[in-house]
XYZ file of C-alpha atoms in Angstrom:
329
model
C 0.000 0.000 0.000
C 1.326 3.459 -0.863
C 2.268 5.917 1.874
C -0.667 8.193 1.053
C -3.081 5.322 1.511
C -1.466 4.388 4.811
C -1.786 7.984 5.995
C -5.473 7.939 5.135
C -5.885 4.682 7.068
C -4.266 6.106 10.199
C -6.154 9.412 9.902
C -9.425 7.536 9.547
C -8.673 5.448 12.627
C -7.879 8.540 14.648
C -11.119 10.232 13.604
C -13.055 7.151 14.658
C -11.247 7.024 17.992
C -12.165 10.605 18.824
C -15.794 9.836 17.969
C -15.985 7.267 20.796
C -17.281 10.031 23.067
C -19.911 11.308 20.650
C -23.299 11.952 22.230
C -25.839 9.704 20.470
C -28.089 11.723 18.173
C -31.852 11.691 18.390
C -31.942 9.830 15.091
C -30.167 6.800 16.535
C -32.351 3.829 17.399
C -30.285 2.974 20.487
C -31.755 4.447 23.658
C -29.063 5.510 26.115
C -29.926 5.151 29.782
C -27.494 6.559 32.301
C -26.275 4.589 35.288
C -27.363 5.351 38.894
C -24.325 7.644 39.248
C -25.717 10.165 36.764
C -26.320 13.479 38.469
C -23.376 13.153 40.882
C -20.885 15.964 40.380
C -17.125 15.554 40.774
C -14.267 17.932 41.456
C -10.979 18.303 39.568
C -12.220 16.821 36.322
C -9.485 16.288 33.753
C -7.002 15.222 36.453
C -6.378 11.563 37.253
C -7.612 10.720 40.743
C -6.921 7.682 42.909
C -9.445 5.518 44.727
C -9.825 2.205 46.487
C -12.738 -0.192 46.653
C -13.534 -2.982 49.115
C -13.983 -6.288 47.306
C -15.867 -9.174 48.998
C -13.775 -12.324 49.479
C -14.732 -15.966 49.896
C -14.005 -15.681 53.630
C -16.884 -13.227 54.095
C -14.355 -10.439 54.443
C -13.284 -7.634 52.160
C -10.061 -6.835 50.393
C -9.044 -3.275 49.504
C -8.104 -2.824 45.834
C -6.917 0.338 44.121
C -7.672 2.062 40.834
C -7.399 5.491 39.251
C -9.956 7.328 37.149
C -9.598 10.132 34.620
C -12.743 12.103 33.730
C -13.020 14.410 30.737
C -12.296 18.014 31.725
C -15.770 18.875 30.397
C -17.449 16.079 32.358
C -21.246 16.532 32.439
C -22.816 14.663 35.354
C -26.036 14.159 33.378
C -24.432 12.703 30.233
C -23.725 8.942 30.036
C -20.096 8.354 29.036
C -18.284 5.376 27.551
C -15.761 3.777 29.909
C -12.438 2.126 29.070
C -10.596 -0.006 31.631
C -6.837 -0.258 31.027
C -4.798 -3.122 32.529
C -1.059 -2.738 33.078
C 1.661 -5.317 32.460
C 3.687 -7.175 35.098
C 5.761 -5.401 37.769
C 3.650 -2.301 37.250
C 0.616 -0.278 38.341
C -2.225 1.473 36.583
C -0.380 4.812 36.492
C 2.398 3.379 34.322
C -0.052 1.970 31.785
C -1.810 5.334 31.656
C 1.484 7.152 31.013
C 2.819 4.577 28.561
C -0.261 4.496 26.342
C -1.260 8.152 26.674
C -4.869 7.003 26.701
C -6.014 9.736 29.092
C -4.980 12.392 26.586
C -7.637 14.163 24.581
C -6.056 12.850 21.385
C -7.434 9.415 22.229
C -10.184 9.676 24.822
C -11.732 13.136 24.793
C -15.168 12.512 26.286
C -14.370 9.036 27.643
C -14.010 7.927 31.274
C -10.653 6.165 31.596
C -10.084 3.742 34.491
C -6.804 2.074 35.445
C -7.037 -0.756 38.009
C -3.878 -1.973 39.748
C -3.136 -5.668 40.158
C -1.972 -7.283 43.387
C 1.800 -7.656 43.519
C 2.123 -5.650 40.313
C 0.446 -8.299 38.146
C -2.847 -9.895 37.159
C -4.157 -13.404 37.668
C -3.216 -16.165 35.261
C 0.574 -16.449 35.418
C 2.470 -18.759 37.758
C 3.973 -15.659 39.401
C 0.600 -13.955 39.998
C -0.343 -12.948 43.551
C -4.104 -12.896 42.970
C -6.221 -15.831 41.889
C -8.538 -15.581 38.899
C -11.666 -15.446 41.140
C -10.055 -12.637 43.177
C -9.341 -10.466 40.159
C -12.699 -11.185 38.523
C -14.438 -10.189 41.769
C -12.372 -6.983 41.827
C -13.462 -5.971 38.328
C -17.102 -6.886 38.974
C -17.100 -4.777 42.148
C -15.268 -1.952 40.385
C -17.855 -1.852 37.601
C -20.621 -1.549 40.203
C -18.730 1.313 41.867
C -18.269 3.098 38.540
C -21.939 2.793 37.650
C -23.028 4.070 41.063
C -20.515 6.889 41.322
C -20.323 8.256 37.775
C -22.574 8.663 34.745
C -21.829 5.557 32.670
C -23.233 4.369 29.357
C -23.581 0.692 30.264
C -23.583 -0.420 26.631
C -20.166 1.162 25.965
C -17.744 -0.324 28.506
C -14.449 -1.647 27.102
C -11.255 -3.338 28.305
C -7.696 -3.095 27.023
C -4.288 -4.042 28.388
C -0.705 -5.047 27.687
C 1.216 -8.277 28.329
C -0.205 -9.986 31.464
C -2.782 -7.166 31.530
C -3.825 -8.175 28.018
C -3.905 -11.773 29.200
C -6.296 -10.796 31.968
C -8.465 -8.891 29.462
C -8.753 -12.238 27.666
C -9.607 -13.918 30.990
C -12.393 -11.356 31.418
C -13.696 -12.103 27.927
C -13.745 -15.808 28.803
C -15.770 -15.283 32.000
C -19.304 -14.214 32.949
C -17.865 -10.806 33.947
C -17.042 -10.310 30.260
C -20.712 -9.750 29.499
C -20.323 -6.249 30.992
C -18.081 -5.225 28.090
C -18.800 -4.256 24.499
C -15.339 -5.132 23.121
C -11.817 -6.142 24.146
C -8.377 -5.086 22.866
C -4.997 -6.584 23.772
C -1.409 -5.518 23.136
C 1.465 -8.039 23.256
C -0.824 -10.411 25.117
C 0.397 -13.283 27.279
C -2.604 -15.604 27.276
C -1.772 -18.048 30.068
C -5.406 -18.894 30.821
C -6.382 -19.455 27.166
C -3.425 -21.367 25.756
C -4.991 -24.491 24.271
C -3.842 -26.804 27.058
C -6.243 -29.225 28.820
C -6.325 -26.988 31.909
C -7.237 -23.856 29.938
C -10.863 -22.819 29.842
C -12.888 -20.161 28.099
C -16.650 -19.754 28.199
C -17.635 -16.385 26.727
C -20.833 -14.954 28.155
C -22.102 -14.176 24.642
C -21.076 -14.397 21.004
C -19.770 -12.717 19.110
C -17.353 -10.845 21.366
C -15.304 -8.295 19.397
C -11.572 -8.962 19.878
C -8.524 -6.923 18.767
C -4.915 -8.035 19.296
C -1.644 -6.264 18.382
C 1.593 -8.253 18.563
C 5.238 -8.048 17.612
C 6.842 -10.679 15.424
C 10.142 -10.039 17.246
C 8.664 -10.351 20.749
C 10.980 -12.627 22.755
C 9.041 -12.256 26.035
C 5.768 -13.455 24.512
C 6.902 -15.170 21.287
C 4.563 -14.995 18.319
C 5.080 -18.744 17.842
C 4.103 -19.467 21.458
C 5.819 -21.814 23.893
C 7.060 -21.584 27.458
C 6.850 -18.048 28.767
C 7.864 -16.353 31.982
C 4.560 -17.195 33.631
C 3.565 -20.436 31.942
C 2.726 -21.898 28.539
C 1.633 -19.356 25.933
C -0.253 -20.131 22.726
C 1.008 -19.318 19.256
C -0.785 -16.095 18.338
C -2.187 -17.513 15.051
C -3.635 -20.452 17.011
C -5.139 -18.137 19.622
C -6.717 -16.017 16.871
C -8.123 -19.125 15.176
C -9.698 -20.161 18.476
C -11.402 -16.798 18.890
C -12.676 -16.724 15.313
C -14.170 -20.180 15.869
C -15.843 -19.021 19.092
C -17.248 -15.961 17.377
C -18.481 -17.416 14.109
C -19.579 -20.659 12.404
C -17.050 -21.670 9.752
C -19.548 -21.299 6.918
C -20.067 -17.610 7.735
C -16.409 -16.750 8.448
C -14.343 -14.639 6.045
C -11.051 -12.792 6.431
C -9.004 -10.165 4.640
C -5.318 -9.329 5.065
C -3.391 -6.249 3.985
C 0.371 -5.736 4.168
C 1.596 -2.232 5.028
C 4.778 -0.275 5.655
C 7.042 -2.071 3.192
C 5.932 -5.483 4.425
C 6.565 -4.885 8.137
C 2.905 -4.680 9.200
C 0.212 -7.276 8.529
C -3.416 -6.397 9.286
C -6.042 -9.143 9.266
C -9.753 -8.837 9.982
C -12.281 -11.648 10.328
C -15.966 -11.076 9.646
C -18.954 -13.231 10.477
C -21.602 -12.865 7.836
C -22.750 -9.258 7.960
C -20.787 -8.552 11.174
C -17.562 -6.989 9.883
C -14.254 -7.210 11.736
C -15.410 -9.121 14.808
C -11.805 -10.284 15.274
C -8.924 -8.035 14.222
C -5.163 -8.494 14.397
C -2.104 -6.337 13.729
C 1.296 -8.043 13.473
C 4.405 -5.829 13.347
C 7.321 -7.999 12.248
C 10.127 -6.036 13.902
C 8.247 -5.051 17.083
C 9.384 -6.478 20.407
C 7.452 -6.708 23.688
C 5.898 -3.247 24.002
C 2.863 -1.071 23.425
C 2.769 -0.070 19.762
C 3.270 3.672 19.368
C 4.456 6.021 16.637
C 6.182 8.095 19.330
C 8.666 6.632 21.789
C 7.016 5.223 24.926
C 8.353 3.669 28.126
C 7.658 0.073 27.113
C 9.595 0.574 23.890
C 12.575 1.930 25.829
C 12.411 -1.112 28.123
C 12.280 -3.396 25.076
C 15.281 -1.684 23.515
C 13.553 -0.421 20.420
C 12.177 2.739 18.853
C 8.671 3.773 17.732
C 6.514 1.466 15.620
C 4.757 2.199 12.313
C 1.328 1.857 13.924
C -0.146 3.571 16.971
C -1.789 1.114 19.341
C -3.840 3.657 21.280
C -5.338 5.029 18.068
C -6.204 1.562 16.810
C -7.660 0.415 20.140
C -9.929 3.437 20.557
C -10.958 3.258 16.907
C -11.878 -0.407 17.351
C -13.915 0.350 20.459
C -15.806 3.118 18.653
C -17.315 0.519 16.337
C -18.946 -1.615 19.036
C -21.915 -1.240 21.345
C -23.007 -4.039 23.661
C -26.290 -5.557 22.408
């Protein structure tokens, strides 16, 4: 594809991403009902603020978990907003994912409530090094969603989840659980899918189908190899196998179709799978020379840690553009 065409593709994705916050017009058939938190005003909008929530445990006790939230500077307490939850990688916290991706910036999320949970021990459930169990982290997110709906004005049909590395793996765990039914779509970057790796102990029971899935991965990722195998926290699937599993979950074979385009002098491969009239229900971007990082056209912290420079594609643009296409039925 010529450079001009690539520029149009990226510009189109960015325009779509910004439209995620668009107030539904009166001509739309979808009726938007705000959550119980509509009408509650908040101070210091436009500045990330830090909170904790008590999560019930199996021992009839509670466990304090932390998260941060970034409201639009123009937050209107009577307007239902889309919500994006962002999950950090290992040895990290929500703040670092927010800074690395830039998702709280108006370029990506103007008019969107951004939420960054923090995992116990700097990680999320699923790896052999994880502090929390899968039920613990699922209970945290379920409780957090209730707190968001009760405390802020949320459009319940436009809640999304994204993450990187083990955070992306936990986004997949969400999609494979009943809690996943709260979300309209899921997007993962450099995902380590320990709980959905094709082994006999892996399990995935999506709450509904189809579930829109986006994954971005580096062909030169040595931490989470594209070909799969033993990873730092357990066995990881080959990304093509993982994608094939999700396309099968989302669509009968007879209705499944895919298209692939090669961009940036052969370095980037973009594949979308459609199910009948439902276009792009699974989408994948492979960047051949990208290592274990968040894709970005400007240098980010994860790229520095991976020992590489910017990538041809911008993950935050693509993620928000993907989310803009989906509303929970």
